[in-house]
Tab-separated table of C-alpha atoms and ligand atoms in Angstrom:
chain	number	residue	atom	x	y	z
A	5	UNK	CA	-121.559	60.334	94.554
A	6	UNK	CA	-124.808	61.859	93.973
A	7	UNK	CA	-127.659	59.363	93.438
A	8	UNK	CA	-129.610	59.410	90.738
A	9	UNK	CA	-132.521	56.679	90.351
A	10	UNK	CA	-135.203	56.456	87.332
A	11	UNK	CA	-138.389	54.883	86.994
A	12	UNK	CA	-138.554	53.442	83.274
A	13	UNK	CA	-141.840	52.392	82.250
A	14	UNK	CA	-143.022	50.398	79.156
A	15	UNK	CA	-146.456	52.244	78.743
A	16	UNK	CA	-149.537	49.803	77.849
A	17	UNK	CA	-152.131	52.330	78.665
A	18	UNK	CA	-152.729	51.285	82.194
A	19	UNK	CA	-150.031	51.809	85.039
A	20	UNK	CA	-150.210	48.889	87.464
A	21	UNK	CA	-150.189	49.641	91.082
A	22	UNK	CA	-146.926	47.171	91.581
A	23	UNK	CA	-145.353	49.643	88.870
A	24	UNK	CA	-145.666	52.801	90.349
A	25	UNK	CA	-144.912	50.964	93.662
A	26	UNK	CA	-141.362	50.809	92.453
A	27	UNK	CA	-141.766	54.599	90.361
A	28	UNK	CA	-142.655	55.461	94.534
A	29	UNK	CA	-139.489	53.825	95.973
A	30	UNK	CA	-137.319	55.196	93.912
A	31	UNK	CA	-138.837	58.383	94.046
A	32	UNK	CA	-138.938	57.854	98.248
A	33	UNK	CA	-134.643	57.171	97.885
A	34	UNK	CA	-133.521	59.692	95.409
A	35	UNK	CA	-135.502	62.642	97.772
A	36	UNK	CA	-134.459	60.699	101.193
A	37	UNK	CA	-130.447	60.537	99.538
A	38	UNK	CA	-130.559	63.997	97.965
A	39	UNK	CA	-130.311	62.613	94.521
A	40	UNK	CA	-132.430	62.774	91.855
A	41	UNK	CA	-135.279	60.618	90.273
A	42	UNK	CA	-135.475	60.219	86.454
A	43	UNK	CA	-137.985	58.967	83.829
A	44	UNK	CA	-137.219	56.975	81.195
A	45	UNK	CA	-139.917	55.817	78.791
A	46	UNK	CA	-139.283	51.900	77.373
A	47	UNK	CA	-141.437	52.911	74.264
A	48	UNK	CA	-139.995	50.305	72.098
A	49	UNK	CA	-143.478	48.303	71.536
A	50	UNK	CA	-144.287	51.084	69.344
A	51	UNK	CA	-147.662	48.984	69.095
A	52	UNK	CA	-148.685	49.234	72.762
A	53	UNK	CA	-146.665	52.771	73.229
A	54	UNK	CA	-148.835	54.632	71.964
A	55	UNK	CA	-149.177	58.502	72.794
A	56	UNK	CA	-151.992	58.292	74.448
A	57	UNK	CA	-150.791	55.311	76.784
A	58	UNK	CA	-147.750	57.792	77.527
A	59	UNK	CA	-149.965	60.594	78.562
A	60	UNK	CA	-151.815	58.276	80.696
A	61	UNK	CA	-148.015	57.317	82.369
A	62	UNK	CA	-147.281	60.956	82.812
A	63	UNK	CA	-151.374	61.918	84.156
A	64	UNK	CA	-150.464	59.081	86.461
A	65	UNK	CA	-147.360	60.472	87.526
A	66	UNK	CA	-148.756	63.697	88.381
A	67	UNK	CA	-151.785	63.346	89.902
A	68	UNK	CA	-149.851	60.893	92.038
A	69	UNK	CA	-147.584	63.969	92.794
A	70	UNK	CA	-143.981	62.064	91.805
A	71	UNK	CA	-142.100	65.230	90.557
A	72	UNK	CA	-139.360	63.974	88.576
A	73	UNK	CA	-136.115	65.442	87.752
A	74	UNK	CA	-135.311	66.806	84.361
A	75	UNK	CA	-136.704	65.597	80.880
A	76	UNK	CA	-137.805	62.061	80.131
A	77	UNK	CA	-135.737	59.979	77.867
A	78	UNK	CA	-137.165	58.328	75.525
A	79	UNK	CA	-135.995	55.026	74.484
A	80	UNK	CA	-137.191	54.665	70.868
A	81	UNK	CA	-134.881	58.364	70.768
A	82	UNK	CA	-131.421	56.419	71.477
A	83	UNK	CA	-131.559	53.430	68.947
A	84	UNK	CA	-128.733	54.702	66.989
A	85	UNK	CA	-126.359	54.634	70.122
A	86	UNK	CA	-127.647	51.409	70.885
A	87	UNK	CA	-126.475	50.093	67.693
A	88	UNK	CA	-123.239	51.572	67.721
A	89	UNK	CA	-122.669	50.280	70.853
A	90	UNK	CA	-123.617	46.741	69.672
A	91	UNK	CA	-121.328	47.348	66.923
A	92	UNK	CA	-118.403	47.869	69.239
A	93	UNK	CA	-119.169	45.317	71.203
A	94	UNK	CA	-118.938	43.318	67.965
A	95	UNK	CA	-115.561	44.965	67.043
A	96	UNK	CA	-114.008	44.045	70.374
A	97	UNK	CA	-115.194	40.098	70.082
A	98	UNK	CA	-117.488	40.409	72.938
A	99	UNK	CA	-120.236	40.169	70.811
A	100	UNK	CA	-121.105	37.896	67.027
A	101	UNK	CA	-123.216	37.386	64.673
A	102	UNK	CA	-125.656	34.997	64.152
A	103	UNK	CA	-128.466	33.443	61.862
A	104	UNK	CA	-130.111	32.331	64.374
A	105	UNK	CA	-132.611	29.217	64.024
A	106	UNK	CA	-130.848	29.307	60.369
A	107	UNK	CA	-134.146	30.852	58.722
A	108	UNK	CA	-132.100	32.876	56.034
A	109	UNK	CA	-134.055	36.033	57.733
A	110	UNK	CA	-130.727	37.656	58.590
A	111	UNK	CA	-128.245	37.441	61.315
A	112	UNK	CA	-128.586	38.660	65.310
A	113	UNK	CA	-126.079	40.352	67.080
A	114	UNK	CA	-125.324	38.215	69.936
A	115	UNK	CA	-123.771	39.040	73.407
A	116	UNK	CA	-121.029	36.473	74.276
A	117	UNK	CA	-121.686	36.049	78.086
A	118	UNK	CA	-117.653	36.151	79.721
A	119	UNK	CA	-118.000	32.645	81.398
A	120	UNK	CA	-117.774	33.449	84.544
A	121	UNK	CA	-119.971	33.667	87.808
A	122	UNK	CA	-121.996	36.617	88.187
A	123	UNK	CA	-122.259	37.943	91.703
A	124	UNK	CA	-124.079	41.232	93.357
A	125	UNK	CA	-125.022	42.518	96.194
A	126	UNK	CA	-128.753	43.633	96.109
A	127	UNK	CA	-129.779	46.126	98.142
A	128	UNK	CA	-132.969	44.536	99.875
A	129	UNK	CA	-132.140	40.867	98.945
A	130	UNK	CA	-128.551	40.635	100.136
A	131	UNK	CA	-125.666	38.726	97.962
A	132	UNK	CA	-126.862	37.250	94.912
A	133	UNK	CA	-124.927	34.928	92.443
A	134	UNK	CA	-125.731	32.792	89.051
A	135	UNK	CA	-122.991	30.486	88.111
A	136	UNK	CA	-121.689	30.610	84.696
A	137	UNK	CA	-122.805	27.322	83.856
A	138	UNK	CA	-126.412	28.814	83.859
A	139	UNK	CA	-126.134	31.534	81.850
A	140	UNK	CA	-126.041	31.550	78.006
A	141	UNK	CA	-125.159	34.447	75.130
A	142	UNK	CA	-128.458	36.060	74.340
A	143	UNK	CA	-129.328	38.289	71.734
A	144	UNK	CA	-128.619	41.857	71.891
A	145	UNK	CA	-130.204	43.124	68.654
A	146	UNK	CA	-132.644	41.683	66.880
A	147	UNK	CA	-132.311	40.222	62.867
A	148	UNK	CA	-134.616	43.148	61.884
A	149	UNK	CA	-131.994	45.351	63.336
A	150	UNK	CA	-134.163	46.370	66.190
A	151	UNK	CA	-131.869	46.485	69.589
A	152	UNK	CA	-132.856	44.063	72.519
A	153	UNK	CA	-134.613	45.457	75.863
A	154	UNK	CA	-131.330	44.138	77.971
A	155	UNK	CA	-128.974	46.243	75.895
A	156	UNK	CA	-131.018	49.500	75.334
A	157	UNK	CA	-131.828	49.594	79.331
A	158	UNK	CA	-128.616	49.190	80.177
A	159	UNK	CA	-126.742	51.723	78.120
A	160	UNK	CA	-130.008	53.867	78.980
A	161	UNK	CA	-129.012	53.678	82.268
A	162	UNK	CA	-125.423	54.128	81.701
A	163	UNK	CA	-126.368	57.144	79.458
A	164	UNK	CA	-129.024	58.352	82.375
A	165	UNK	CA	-126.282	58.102	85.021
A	166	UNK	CA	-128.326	56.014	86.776
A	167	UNK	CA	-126.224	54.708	90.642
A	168	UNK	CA	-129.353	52.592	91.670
A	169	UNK	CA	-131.609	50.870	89.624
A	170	UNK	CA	-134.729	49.648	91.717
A	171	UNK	CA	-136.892	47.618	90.646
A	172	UNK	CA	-139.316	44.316	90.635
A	173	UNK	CA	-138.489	41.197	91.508
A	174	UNK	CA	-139.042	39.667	87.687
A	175	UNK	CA	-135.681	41.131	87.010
A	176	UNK	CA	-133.614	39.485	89.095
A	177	UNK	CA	-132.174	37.342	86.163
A	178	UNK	CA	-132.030	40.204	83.974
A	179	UNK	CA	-129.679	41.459	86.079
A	180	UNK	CA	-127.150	38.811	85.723
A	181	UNK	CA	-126.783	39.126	82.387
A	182	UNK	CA	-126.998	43.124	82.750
A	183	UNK	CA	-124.142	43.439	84.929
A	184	UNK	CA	-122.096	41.185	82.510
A	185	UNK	CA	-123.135	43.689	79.304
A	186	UNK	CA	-121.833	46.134	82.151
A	187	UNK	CA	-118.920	44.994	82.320
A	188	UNK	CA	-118.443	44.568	78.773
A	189	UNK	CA	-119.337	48.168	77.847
A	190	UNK	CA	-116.713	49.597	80.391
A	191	UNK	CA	-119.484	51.263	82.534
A	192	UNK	CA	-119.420	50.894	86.265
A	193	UNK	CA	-121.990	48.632	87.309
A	194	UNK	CA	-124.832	50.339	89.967
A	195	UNK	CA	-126.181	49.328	92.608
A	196	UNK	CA	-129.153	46.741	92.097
A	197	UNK	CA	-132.250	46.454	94.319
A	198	UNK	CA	-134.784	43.969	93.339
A	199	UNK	CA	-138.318	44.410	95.380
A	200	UNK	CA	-140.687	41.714	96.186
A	201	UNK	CA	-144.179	41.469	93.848
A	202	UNK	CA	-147.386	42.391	95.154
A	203	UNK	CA	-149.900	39.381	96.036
A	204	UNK	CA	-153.018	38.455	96.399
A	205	UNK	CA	-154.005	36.344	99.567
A	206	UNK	CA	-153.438	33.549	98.179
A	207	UNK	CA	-149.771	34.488	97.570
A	208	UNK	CA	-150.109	35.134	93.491
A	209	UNK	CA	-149.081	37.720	91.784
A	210	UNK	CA	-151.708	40.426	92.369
A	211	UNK	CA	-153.473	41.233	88.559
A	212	UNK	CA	-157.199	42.490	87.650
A	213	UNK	CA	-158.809	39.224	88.415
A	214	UNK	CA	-157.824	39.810	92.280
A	215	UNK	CA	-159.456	43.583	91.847
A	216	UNK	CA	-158.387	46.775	90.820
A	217	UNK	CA	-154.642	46.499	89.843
A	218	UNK	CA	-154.497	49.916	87.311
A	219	UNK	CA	-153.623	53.408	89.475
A	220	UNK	CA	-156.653	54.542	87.336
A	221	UNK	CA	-159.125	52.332	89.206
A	222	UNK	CA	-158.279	53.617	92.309
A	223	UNK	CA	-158.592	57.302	90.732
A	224	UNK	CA	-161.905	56.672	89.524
A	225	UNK	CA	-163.064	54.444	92.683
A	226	UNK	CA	-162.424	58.299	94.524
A	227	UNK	CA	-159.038	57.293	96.291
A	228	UNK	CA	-156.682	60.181	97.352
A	229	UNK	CA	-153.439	60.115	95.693
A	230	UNK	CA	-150.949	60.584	98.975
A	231	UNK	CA	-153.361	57.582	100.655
A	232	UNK	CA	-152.508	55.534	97.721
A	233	UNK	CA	-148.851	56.896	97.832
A	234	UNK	CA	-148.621	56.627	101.618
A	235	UNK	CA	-150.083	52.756	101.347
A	236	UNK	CA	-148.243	51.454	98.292
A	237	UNK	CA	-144.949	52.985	100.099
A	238	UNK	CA	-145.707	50.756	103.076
A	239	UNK	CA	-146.185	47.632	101.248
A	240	UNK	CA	-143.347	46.020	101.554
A	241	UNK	CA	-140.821	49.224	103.528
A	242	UNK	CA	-141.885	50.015	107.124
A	243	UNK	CA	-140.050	53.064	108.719
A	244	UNK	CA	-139.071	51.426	111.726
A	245	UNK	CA	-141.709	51.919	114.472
A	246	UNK	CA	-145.428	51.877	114.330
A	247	UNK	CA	-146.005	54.576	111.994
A	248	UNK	CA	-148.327	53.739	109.264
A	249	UNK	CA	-150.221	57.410	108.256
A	250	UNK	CA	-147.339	59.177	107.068
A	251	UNK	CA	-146.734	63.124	105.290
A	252	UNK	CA	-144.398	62.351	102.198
A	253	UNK	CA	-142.144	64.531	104.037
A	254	UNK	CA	-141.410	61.747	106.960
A	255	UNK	CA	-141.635	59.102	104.083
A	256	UNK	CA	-138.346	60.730	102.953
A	257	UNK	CA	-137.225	61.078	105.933
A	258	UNK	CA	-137.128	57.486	106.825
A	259	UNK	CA	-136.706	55.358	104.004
A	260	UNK	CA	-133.883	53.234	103.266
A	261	UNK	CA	-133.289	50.213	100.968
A	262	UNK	CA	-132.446	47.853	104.537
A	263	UNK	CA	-135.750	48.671	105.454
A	264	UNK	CA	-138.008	47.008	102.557
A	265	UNK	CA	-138.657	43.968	102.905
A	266	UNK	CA	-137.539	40.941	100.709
A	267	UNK	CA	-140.578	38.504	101.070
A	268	UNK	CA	-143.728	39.187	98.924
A	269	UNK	CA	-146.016	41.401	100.509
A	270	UNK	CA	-150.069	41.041	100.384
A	271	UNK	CA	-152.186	43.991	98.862
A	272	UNK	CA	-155.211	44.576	101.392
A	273	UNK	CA	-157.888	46.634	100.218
A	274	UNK	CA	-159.669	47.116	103.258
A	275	UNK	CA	-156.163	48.199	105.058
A	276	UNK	CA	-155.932	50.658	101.416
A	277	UNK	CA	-159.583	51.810	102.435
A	278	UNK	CA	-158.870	52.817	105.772
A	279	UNK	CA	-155.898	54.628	105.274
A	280	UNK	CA	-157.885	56.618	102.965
A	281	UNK	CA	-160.413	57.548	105.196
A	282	UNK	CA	-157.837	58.150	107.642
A	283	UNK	CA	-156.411	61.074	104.857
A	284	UNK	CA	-159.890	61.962	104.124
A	285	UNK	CA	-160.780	63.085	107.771
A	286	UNK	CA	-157.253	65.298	107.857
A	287	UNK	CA	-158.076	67.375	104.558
A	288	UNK	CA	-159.036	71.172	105.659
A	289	UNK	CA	-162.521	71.423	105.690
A	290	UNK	CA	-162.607	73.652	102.614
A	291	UNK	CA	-161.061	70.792	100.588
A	292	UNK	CA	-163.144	68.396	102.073
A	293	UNK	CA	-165.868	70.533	101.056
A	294	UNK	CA	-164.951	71.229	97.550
A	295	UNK	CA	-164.336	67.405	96.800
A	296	UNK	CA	-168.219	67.372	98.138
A	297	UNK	CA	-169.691	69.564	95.935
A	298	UNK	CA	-167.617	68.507	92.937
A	299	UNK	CA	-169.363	65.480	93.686
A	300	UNK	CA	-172.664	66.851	94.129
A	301	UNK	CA	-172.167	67.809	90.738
A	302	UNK	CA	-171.081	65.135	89.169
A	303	UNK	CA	-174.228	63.382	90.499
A	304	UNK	CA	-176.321	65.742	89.569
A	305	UNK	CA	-177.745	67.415	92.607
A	306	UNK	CA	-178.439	70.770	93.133
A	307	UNK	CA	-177.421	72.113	96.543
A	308	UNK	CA	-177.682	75.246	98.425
A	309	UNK	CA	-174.041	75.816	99.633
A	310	UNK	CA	-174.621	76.878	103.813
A	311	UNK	CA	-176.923	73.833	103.878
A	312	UNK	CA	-174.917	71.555	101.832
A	313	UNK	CA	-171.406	72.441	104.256
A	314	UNK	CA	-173.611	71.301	107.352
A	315	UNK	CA	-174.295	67.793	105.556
A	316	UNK	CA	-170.989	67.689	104.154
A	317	UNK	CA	-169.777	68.165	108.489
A	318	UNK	CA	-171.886	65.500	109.541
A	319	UNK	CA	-170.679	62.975	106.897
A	320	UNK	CA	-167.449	63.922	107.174
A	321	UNK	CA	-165.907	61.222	109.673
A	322	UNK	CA	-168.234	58.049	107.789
A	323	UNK	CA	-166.350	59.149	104.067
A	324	UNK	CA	-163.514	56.601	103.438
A	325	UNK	CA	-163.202	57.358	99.646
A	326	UNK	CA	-164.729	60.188	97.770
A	327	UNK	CA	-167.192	57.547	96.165
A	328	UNK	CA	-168.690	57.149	99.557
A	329	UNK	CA	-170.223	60.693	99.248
A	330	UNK	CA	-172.801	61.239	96.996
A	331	UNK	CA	-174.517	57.872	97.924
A	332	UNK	CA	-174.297	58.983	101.591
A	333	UNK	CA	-175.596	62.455	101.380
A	334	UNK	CA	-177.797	62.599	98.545
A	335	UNK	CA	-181.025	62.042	100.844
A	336	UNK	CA	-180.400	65.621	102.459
A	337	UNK	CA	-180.641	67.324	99.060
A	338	UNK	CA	-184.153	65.150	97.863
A	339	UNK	CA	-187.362	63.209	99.766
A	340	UNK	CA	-187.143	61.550	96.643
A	341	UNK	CA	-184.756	59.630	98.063
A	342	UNK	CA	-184.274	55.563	98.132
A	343	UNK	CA	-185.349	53.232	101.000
A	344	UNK	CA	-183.555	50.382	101.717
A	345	UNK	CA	-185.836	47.320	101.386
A	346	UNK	CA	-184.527	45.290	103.811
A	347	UNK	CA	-184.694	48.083	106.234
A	348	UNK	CA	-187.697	48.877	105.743
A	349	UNK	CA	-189.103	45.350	105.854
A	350	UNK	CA	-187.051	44.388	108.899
A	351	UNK	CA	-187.449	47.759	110.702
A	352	UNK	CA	-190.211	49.443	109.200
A	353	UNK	CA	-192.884	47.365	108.463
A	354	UNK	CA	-193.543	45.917	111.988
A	355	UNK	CA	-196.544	45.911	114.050
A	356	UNK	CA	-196.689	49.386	116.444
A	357	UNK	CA	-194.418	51.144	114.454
A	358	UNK	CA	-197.578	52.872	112.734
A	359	UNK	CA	-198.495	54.224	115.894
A	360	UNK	CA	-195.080	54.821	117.001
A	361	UNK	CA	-194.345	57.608	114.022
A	362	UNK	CA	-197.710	59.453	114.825
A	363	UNK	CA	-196.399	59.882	118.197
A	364	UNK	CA	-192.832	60.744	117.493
A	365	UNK	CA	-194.525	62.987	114.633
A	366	UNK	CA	-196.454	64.528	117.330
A	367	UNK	CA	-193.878	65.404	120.061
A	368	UNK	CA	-191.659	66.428	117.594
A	369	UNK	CA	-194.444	68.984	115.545
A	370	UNK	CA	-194.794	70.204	119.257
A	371	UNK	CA	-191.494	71.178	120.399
A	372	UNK	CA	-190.802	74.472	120.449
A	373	UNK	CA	-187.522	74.436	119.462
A	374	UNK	CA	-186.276	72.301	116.780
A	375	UNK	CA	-182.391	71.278	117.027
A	376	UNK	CA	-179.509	68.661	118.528
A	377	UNK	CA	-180.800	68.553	121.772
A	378	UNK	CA	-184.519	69.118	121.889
A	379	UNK	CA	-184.895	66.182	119.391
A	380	UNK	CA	-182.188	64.211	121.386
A	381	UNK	CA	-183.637	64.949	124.555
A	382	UNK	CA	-187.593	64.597	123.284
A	383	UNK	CA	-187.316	60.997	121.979
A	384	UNK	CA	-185.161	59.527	124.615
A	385	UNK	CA	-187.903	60.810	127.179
A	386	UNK	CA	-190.520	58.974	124.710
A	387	UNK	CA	-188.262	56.021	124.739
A	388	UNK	CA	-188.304	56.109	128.165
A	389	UNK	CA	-192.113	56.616	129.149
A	390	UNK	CA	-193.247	54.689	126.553
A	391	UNK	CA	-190.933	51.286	127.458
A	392	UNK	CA	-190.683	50.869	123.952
A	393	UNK	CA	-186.811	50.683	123.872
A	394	UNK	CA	-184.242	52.835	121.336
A	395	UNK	CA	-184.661	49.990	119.307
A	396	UNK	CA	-188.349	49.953	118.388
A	397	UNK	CA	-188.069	53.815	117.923
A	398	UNK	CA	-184.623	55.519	116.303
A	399	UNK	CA	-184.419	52.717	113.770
A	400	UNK	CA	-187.648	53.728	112.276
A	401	UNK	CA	-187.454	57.362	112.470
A	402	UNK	CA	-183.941	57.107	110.614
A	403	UNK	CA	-185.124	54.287	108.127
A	404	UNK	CA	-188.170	57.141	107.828
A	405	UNK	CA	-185.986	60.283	107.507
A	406	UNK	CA	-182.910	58.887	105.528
A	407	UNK	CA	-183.958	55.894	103.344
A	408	UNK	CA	-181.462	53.881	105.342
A	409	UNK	CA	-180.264	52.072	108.426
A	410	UNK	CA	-176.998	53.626	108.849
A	411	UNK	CA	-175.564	56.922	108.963
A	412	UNK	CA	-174.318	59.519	111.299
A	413	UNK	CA	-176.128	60.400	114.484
A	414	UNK	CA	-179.580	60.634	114.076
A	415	UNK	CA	-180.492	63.589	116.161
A	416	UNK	CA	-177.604	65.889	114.140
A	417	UNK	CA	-179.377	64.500	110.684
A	418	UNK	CA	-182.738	65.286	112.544
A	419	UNK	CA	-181.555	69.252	113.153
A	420	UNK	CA	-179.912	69.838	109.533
A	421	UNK	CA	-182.823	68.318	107.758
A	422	UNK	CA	-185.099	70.203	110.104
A	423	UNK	CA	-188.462	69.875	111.293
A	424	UNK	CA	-190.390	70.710	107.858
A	425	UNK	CA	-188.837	67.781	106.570
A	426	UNK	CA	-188.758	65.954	109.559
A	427	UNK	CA	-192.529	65.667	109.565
A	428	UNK	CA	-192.807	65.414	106.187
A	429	UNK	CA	-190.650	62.414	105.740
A	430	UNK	CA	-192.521	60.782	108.314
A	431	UNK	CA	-196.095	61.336	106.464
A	432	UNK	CA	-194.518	60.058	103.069
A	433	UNK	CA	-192.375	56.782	104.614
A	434	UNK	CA	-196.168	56.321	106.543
A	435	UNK	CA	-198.407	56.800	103.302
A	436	UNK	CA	-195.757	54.213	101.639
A	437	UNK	CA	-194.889	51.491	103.940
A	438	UNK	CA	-197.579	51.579	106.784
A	439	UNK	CA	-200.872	52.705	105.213
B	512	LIG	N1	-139.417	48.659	81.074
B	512	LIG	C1	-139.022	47.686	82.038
B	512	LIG	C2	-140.229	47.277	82.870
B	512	LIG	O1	-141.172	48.036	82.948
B	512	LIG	C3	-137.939	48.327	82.864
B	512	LIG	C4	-137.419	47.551	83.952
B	512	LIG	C5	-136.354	48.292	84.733
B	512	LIG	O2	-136.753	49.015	85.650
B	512	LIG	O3	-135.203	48.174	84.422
B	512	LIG	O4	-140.285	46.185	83.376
C-alpha cells in the first residue's frame, strides 16, 4: 500500500506554526515511506477563505520548501458529492432528517451514530476508545443545505486516498465519530495519528499572546525556513540519538510515527534562535553574503561590495537571524553611527579615559603598519606598560570605534575599518563625550 498523507488547511490568512508543524510531519512520513503528501484546502468559511488568505497558505508552503504532490483539492469544489453522499446515507437509514431546535428553518441531515464503541489505534497515542454511551448523532449537513466539516473531510479523504491522516491533538474526538461515518460510507478507515499541541511554558496552548505564533512572523523576524523546518520537526519527534541540526534529507531518513512524542511539547524561542544561527553559520559564504547585502538594502545603506564582504566575514559567526545584521554592521558603512548610552556612560565617560584615547590615538597614528596584528600587538603592549588593564582600554576604543559594547573582536573591526577611521572615530567619540 502506497501512503499517501495530506495536509488540509482551513486558510484564515495567517498559518500558525502548530499548523504547518503537522503540514511538516506529514510531509517528513509520506517522503520517509515513499508515499506521497497532498493538499487539501478546507475553504468552506468562504468568509475567512479568502484568495488572498490561500495565497498566503501556498507562499507559506513554499518558501517553507514542502513540495507537495499533485493538485490541491479544494473543498468548496466537492459539495455536490458531499451531498449525494449524505443523500445515500439517508437512503440506506444511516442517516435522517431533522428540524432541529424545531425553528421551522428547515430540516438537517443527521448522521445516526451505529451504537457501538469506537476503538483505534493511533499511531503516536496508542489504543484509543469512546464508548457508545458518549457519543451522539450529529449533524452532517446543515438546514441551509451546506455539508458539515466531519462529512466533507472525511469523504475528502476517502476521495484523496488518503492511508494516514495526521494531525492535532483537537481532533481526537472528531475522530470517533469519523471512523463511524467511515464505516458507514463503506470506505476503509486509515490510519489515525493525533500529535500533541504546542505550549507555552506554562503548559497552554501556545497563541500570539505567548509571541509570534504565524510562520509569517518568523519570515519577517529574518528566520531561515529549513531552521524553522528543522526546529518545528523536532518539537515533539526526536530521531533517536542526539541529533538536533538536521539536512531534510536525514529528517526523512529517520522519522517515524513511534518516534513523536505523545505529551505536549514546549515551544522555546531561544532553542528556535539558536538553531538558526546554527543554519546561518553553514550557508556558503556567497549566500551568506547576498542575504547581507539584500539587507544592506533594505536598510538603506550604501556599501562598497570588497569592503562590505570583509564586514559581512567578521559578523558572520555573531548573526543568529537575518534581523541581527543590519543593526550589527551598519557602523562599518557610517561614523554617523549610534552610541550606546549606557556604554558610553559606564565605559566612556570615566576619569583617564580622555587621556587614555590620545594615547591609543597616538600609538596607533604611529604604527607603520595598520592591520590584525600590529593593532593587536600595539595595545596589549600599552595595556601592559601602562598597568592600566584591558579593561580600562579595549572597552573604550570599541565603545569609540563601534557605537557599542559588543561585537566581534576588536582588533579584526580595528583592521577593516582601518586607520583613517580609526583615528577619526576616536576625535569625534572625544569631541562628543570627553570634551
Ligand atoms: N481543516 C481542519 C483543520 O485545519 C482539518 C483537520 C484535519 O487535518 O483533518 O483543523
Amino acid at each position: 500500500m502506497k501512503v499517501r498523507t495530506r495536509f488540509a488547511p482551513s486558510p484564515t490568512g495567517k498559518v500558525h506554526i502548530g499548523n504547518i508543524r503537522v503540514a511538516i510531519y506529514n510531509w517528513l512520513f509520506a517522503r520517509h515511506t515513499g508515499g506521497e503528501f497532498v493538499l487539501r484546502v478546507e475553504d468552506t468559511d468562504i468568509e475567512r477563505s479568502t484568495p488572498e488568505a490561500i495565497h498566503a497558505l501556498f507562499d507559506t508552503m513554499e518558501w517553507l520548501n514542502l513540495d507537495v504532490d499533485g493538485e490541491p483539492l479544494y473543498q468548496t469544489s466537492r459539495q455536490q458529492a458531499h451531498l449525494d453522499a449524505a443523500e445515500t446515507l439517508l437512503e440506506k437509514g444511516l442517516a435522517y432528517k431533522e428540524d432541529k431546535g424545531g425553528t421551522g428553518q428547515g430540516e438537517c441531515v443527521i448522521f445516526r451514530m451505529p451504537g457501538t464503541d469506537v476503538t483505534f489505534v493511533d499511531g503516536i497515542k496508542g489504543k484509543m476508545t469512546k464508548k457508545a454511551e458518549n457519543m451522539q448523532d450529529f449533524v452532517i449537513v446543515r438546514s441551509n443545505g451546506t455539508p458539515v466539516f466531519h462529512l466533507a473531510n472525511v469523504l475528502d479523504d476517502i476521495e484523496q486516498g488518503i492511508t494516514h491522516v495526521i494531525r492535532g491533538d483537537d481532533h481526537v474526538e472528531n475522530t470517533f465519530r469519523h471512523i463511524a461515518l467511515y464505516e458507514a460510507l463503506g470506505a476503509e478507515v486509515p490510519n489515525f495519528s493525533h500529535l500533541p499541541m504546542i505550549v507555552n511554558h506554562q503548559g497552554k496552548p501556545y497563541s500570539k499572546r505567548d509571541g509570534d505564533a504565524f510562520v509569517g512572523d518568523y519570515r519577517e523576524k529574518g528566520f531561515l525556513p529549513d531552521a524553522l523546518v528543522n526546529y518545528l520537526a523536532l518539537l515533539g519527534w526526536s530521531p533517536g540519538d542526539d541529533r538536533e541540526v538536521m539536512t531534510r534529507e536525514e529528517m526523512v531518513e529517520a522519522f517515524t510515527l513511534e518516534r513523536c512524542q505523545s505529551s505536549a511539547a514546549q515551544f522555546d524561542m531561544k532553542k528556535l534562535t539558536w538553531m538558526n544561527g546554527e543554519y546561518m553559520q553553514k550557508l556558503p559564504m556567497d549566500d551568506f553574503s547576498a542575504i547581507c547585502f539584500g539587507e544592506l538594502e533594505k536598510a538603506g545603506i550604501d556599501a562598497e561590495p570588497e569592503y562590505a564582504e570583509k564586514v559581512f566575514e567578521l559578523v558572520r559567526e555573531r548573526v543568529r537571524t537575518v534581523a541581527d545584521i543590519a543593526p550589527m554592521v551598519s557602523y562599518f558603512f557610517t561614523d554617523d553611527y549610534e552610541y550606546d548610552e549606557k556604554a558610553v556612560s559606564k565605559k566612556l565617560q570615566k576619569d583617564g579615559v580622555a587621556e587614555t584615547l590620545a594615547q591609543v590615538r597616538a600609538i596607533l597614528e604611529a604604527l607603520p603598519s595598520f592591520d590584525m596584528a600590529s593593532t593587536d600587538k600595539a595595545l596589549h603592549d600599552f595595556v601592559e606598560q601602562s598597568g592600566l588593564g584591558f579593561g580600562a582600554v579595549m572597552p573604550p576604543v570599541r565603545i569609540a570605534v563601534s557605537g557599542t559594547q559588543s561585537g566581534p573582536d576588536l582588533f579584526p573591526v580595528l583592521a577593516v575599518l582601518g586607520r583613517e577611521q580609526v583615528l577619526k572615530r576616536i576625535d569625534q567619540a572625544v569631541a562628543r563625550y570627553l570634551a
